Short mmCIF file of C-alpha atoms in Angstrom, two decimals:
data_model
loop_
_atom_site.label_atom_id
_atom_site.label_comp_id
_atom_site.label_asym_id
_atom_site.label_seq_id
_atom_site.Cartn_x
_atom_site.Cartn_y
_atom_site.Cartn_z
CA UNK A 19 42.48 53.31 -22.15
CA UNK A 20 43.29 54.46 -19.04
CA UNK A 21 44.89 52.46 -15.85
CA UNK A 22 43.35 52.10 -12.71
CA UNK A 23 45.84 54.49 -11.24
CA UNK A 24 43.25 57.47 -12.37
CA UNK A 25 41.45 56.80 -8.82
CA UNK A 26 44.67 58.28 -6.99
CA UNK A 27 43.84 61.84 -7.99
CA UNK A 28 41.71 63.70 -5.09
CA UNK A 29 40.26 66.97 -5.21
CA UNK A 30 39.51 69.67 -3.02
CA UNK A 31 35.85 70.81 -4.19
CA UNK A 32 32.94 69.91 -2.21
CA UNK A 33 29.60 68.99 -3.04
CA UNK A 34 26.25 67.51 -2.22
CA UNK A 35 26.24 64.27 -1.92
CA UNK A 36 24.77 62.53 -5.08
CA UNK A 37 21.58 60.59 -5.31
CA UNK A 38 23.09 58.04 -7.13
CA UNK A 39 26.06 57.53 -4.69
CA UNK A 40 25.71 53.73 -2.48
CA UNK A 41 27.14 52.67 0.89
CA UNK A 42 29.95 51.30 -0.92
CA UNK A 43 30.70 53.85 -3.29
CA UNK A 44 29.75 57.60 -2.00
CA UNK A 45 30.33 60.09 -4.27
CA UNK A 46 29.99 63.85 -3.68
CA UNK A 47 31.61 64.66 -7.64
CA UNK A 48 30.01 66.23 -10.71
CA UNK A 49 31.15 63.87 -13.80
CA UNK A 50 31.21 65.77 -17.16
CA UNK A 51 31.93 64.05 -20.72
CA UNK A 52 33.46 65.61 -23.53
CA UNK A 53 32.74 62.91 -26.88
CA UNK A 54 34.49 63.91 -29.41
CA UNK A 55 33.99 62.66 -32.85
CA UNK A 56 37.26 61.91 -34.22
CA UNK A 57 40.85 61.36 -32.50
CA UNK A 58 42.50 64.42 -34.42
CA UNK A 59 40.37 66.63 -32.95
CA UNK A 60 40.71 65.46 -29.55
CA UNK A 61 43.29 67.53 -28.45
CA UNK A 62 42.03 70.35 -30.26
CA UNK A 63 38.85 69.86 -28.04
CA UNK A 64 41.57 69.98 -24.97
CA UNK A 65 42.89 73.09 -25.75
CA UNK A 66 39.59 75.37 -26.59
CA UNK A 67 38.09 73.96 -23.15
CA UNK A 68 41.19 74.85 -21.24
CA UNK A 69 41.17 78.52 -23.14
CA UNK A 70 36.92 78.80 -22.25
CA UNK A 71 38.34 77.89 -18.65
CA UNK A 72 40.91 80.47 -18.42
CA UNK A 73 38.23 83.01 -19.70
CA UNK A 74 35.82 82.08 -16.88
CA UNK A 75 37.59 81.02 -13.83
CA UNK A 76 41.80 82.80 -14.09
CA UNK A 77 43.75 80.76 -11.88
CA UNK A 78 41.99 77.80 -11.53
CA UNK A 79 43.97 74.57 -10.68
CA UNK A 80 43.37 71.95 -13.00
CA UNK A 81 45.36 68.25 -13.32
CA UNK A 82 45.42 66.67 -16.81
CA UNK A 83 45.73 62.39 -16.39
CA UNK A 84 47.08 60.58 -19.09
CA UNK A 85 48.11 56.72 -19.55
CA UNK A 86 51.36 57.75 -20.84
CA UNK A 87 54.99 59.10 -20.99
CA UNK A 88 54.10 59.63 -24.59
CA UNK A 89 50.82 60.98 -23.97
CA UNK A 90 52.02 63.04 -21.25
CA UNK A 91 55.28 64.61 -23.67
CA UNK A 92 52.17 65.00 -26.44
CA UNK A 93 50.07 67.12 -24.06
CA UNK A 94 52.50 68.74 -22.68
CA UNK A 95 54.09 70.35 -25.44
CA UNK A 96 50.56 71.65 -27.19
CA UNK A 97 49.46 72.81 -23.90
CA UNK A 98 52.22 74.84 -22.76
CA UNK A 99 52.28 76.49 -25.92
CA UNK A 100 49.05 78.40 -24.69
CA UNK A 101 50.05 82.17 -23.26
CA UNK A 102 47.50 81.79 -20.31
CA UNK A 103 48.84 78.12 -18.78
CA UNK A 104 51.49 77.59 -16.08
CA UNK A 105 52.37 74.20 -16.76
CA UNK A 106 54.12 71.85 -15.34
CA UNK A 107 54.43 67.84 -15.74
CA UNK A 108 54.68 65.19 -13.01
CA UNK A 109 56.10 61.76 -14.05
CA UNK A 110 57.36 58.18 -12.79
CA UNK A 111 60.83 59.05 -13.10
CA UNK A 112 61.30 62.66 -11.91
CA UNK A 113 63.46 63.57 -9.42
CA UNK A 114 61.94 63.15 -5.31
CA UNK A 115 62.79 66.97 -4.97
CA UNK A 116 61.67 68.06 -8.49
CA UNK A 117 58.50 65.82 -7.83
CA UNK A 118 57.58 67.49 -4.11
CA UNK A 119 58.33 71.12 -5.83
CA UNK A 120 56.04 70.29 -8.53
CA UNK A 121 53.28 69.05 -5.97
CA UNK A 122 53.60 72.12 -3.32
CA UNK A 123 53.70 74.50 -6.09
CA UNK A 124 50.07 73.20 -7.16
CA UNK A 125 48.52 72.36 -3.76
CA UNK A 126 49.34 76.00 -2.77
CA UNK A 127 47.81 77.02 -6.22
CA UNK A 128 44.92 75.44 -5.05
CA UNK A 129 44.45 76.53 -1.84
CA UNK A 130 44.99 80.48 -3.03
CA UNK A 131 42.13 79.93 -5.54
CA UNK A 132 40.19 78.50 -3.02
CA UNK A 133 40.85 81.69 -0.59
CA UNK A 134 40.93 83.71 -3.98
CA UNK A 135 37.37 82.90 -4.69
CA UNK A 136 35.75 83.15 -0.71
CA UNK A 137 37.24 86.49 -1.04
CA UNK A 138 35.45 87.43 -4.52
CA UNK A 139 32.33 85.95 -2.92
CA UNK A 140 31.89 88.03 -0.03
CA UNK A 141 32.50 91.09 -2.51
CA UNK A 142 30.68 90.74 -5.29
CA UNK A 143 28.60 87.90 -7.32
CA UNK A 144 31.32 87.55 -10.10
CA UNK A 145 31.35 85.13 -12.63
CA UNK A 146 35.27 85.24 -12.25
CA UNK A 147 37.42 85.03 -9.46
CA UNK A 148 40.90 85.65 -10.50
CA UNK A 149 42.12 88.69 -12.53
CA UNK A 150 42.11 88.65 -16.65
CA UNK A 151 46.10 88.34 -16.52
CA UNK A 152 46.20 85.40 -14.11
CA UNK A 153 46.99 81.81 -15.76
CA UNK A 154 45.77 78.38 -15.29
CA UNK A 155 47.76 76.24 -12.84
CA UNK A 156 48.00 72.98 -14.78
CA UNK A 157 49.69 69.49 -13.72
CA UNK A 158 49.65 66.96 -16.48
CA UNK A 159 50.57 63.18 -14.72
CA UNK A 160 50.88 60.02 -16.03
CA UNK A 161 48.89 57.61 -13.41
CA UNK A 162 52.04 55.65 -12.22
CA UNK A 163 52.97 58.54 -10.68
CA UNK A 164 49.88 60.08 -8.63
CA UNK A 165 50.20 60.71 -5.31
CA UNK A 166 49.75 57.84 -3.00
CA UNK A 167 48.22 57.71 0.35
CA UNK A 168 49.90 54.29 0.75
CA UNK A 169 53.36 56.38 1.10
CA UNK A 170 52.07 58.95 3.43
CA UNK A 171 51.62 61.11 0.73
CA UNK A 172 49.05 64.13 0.32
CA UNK A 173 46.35 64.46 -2.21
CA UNK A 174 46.99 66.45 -5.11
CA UNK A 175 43.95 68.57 -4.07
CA UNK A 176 42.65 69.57 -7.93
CA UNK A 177 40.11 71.31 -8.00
CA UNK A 178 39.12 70.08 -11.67
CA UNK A 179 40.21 66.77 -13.33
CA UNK A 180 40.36 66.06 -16.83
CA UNK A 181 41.03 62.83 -17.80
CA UNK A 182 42.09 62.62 -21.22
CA UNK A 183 41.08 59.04 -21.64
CA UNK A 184 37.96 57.43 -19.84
CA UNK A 185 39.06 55.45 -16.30
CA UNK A 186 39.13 52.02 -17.13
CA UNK A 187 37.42 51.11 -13.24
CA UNK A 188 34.31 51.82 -12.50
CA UNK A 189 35.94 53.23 -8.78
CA UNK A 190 37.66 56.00 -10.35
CA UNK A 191 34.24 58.03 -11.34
CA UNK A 192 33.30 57.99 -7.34
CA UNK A 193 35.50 61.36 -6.35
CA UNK A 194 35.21 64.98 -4.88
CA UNK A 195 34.93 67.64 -7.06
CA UNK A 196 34.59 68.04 -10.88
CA UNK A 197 35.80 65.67 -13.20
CA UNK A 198 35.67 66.27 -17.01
CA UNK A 199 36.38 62.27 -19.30
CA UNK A 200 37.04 62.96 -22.88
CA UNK A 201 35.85 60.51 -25.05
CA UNK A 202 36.12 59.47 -28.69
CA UNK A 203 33.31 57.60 -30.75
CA UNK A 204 32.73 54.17 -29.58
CA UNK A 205 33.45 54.93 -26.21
CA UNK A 206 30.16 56.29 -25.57
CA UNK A 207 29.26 53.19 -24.90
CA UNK A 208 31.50 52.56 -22.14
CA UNK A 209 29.50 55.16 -20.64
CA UNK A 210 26.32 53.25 -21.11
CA UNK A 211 27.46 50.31 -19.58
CA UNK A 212 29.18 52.47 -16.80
CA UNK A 213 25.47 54.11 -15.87
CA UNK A 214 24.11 50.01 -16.15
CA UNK A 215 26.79 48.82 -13.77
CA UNK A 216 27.42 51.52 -11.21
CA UNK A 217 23.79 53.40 -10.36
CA UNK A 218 25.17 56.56 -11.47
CA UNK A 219 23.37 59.04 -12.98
CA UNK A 220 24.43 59.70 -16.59
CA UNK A 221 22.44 62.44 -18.71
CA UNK A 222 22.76 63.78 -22.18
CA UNK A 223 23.75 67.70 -21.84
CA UNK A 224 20.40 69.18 -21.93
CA UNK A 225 19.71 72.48 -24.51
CA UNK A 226 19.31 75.00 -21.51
CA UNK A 227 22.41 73.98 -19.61
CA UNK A 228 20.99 75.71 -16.31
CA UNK A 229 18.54 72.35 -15.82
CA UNK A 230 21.84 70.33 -14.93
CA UNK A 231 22.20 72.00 -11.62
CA UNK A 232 18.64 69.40 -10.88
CA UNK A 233 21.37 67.17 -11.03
CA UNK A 234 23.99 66.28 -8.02
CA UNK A 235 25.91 63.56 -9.86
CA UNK A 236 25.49 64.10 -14.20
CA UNK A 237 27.55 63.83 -17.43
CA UNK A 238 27.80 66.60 -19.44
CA UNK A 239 27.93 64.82 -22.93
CA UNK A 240 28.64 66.85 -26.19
CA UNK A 241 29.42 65.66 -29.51
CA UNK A 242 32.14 67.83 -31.27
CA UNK A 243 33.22 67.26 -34.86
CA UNK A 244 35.82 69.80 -35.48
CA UNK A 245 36.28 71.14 -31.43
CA UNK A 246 34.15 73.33 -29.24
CA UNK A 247 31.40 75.84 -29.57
CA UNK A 248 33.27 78.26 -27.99
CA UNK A 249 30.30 80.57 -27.08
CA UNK A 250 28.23 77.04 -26.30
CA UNK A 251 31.51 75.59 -24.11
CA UNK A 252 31.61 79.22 -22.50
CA UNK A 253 28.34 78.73 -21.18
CA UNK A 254 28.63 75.38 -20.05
CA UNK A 255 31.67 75.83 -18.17
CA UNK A 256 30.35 78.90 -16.50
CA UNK A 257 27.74 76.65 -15.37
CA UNK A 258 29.76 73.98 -13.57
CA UNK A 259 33.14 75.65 -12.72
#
């Protein structure tokens, strides 16, 4: 399970705030949940969601969390072996310079997307904003080493999270932005007890995925036995990206 340290990541999206949201926890994010049904496919599941991504949306920034140097090496390796990623990892022990290249290079990212898109809106009602060569901008981060307001530093500013493992505090699902938790078999219900404890909203993925837009603050929620739909995750994603 994932460490508390998940909370650190901030992201740059905006959105309504949610109906569910209290005084002591507002929350303007969208929270998606990938279940998947077995471990081995897991990072399958990563991979054909990040490629459905990079069909839809180009350049989007994106930060992978994981609990682990292990995790992060694992991850690493299968996704940079995809032709459409820019990757690059962020870990405890990096160098200070290697670490604050790393972090500029994605918060700029970022902030071009964001211009990227305005720019594509004013034009033209496009389901994509970035052209069919561009590549995902991808940090993958273990949690000990998120940035930390605490030191003065800035937020990573993703525009999409996906945690690889599910938060382990109930504080880490109030955020900006859209955050995707990948889960495996018994850990749906964490997410019961998660929508008992913390008046969020949590909703099986409907069959016409345009109804979740009634929803400010909803879990997306498919069950995948041998990884993504990709015409199904295609549609999905164009939906909340």
């Amino acid at each position: 399970m994932r460490s508390p340290a998940a909370a650190e990541f901030s992201d740059a999206l905006p959105s309504p705030t949610s109906p569910a949201a209290t005084p002591s926890h507002p929350s303007s994010g969208r929270h998606f949940y990938l279940a998947v049904d077995r471990l081995q496919f897991k990072m399958r599941t990563l991979l054909e969601l990040l490629g459905v991504v990079a069909d839809r949306r180009g350049a989007l920034p994106i930060a992978v969390g994981v609990s682990s140097r292990d995790e992060l090496d694992l991850v690493c390796a299968d996704v940079a072996s995809l032709p459409f990623v820019s990757l690059s990892p962020l870990y405890s022990d990096q160098a200070e310079s290697e670490r604050a290249s790393v972090l500029d290079k994605f918060r700029q990212a970022t902030i071009q997307w964001n211009h990227t898109k305005a720019a594509a809106a004013d034009i033209a009602d496009s389901p994509k904003t970035e052209s069919a060569d561009s590549k995902l901008t991808i940090v993958v981060a273990t949690d000990a080493c998120l940035p930390q307001a605490t030191l003065g530093e800035a937020p990573l500013m993703a525009r999409v999270l996906i945690n690889y493992e599910l938060p382990t505090k109930k504080e880490a699902y109030f955020r900006h932005g859209i955050v995707i938790n990948m889960v495996v078999g018994g850990e749906v219900a964490t997410l019961k007890a998660l929508e008992e404890t913390s008046g969020l909203l949590i909703a099986e993925m409907p069959i016409h995925v345009r109804y979740m837009q009634e929803y400010h603050h909803f879990t997306c929620y498919m069950t995948c036995s041998c990884g993504l739909n990709r015409k199904h995750l295609l549609w999905q994603v164009s939906e909340i990206l």
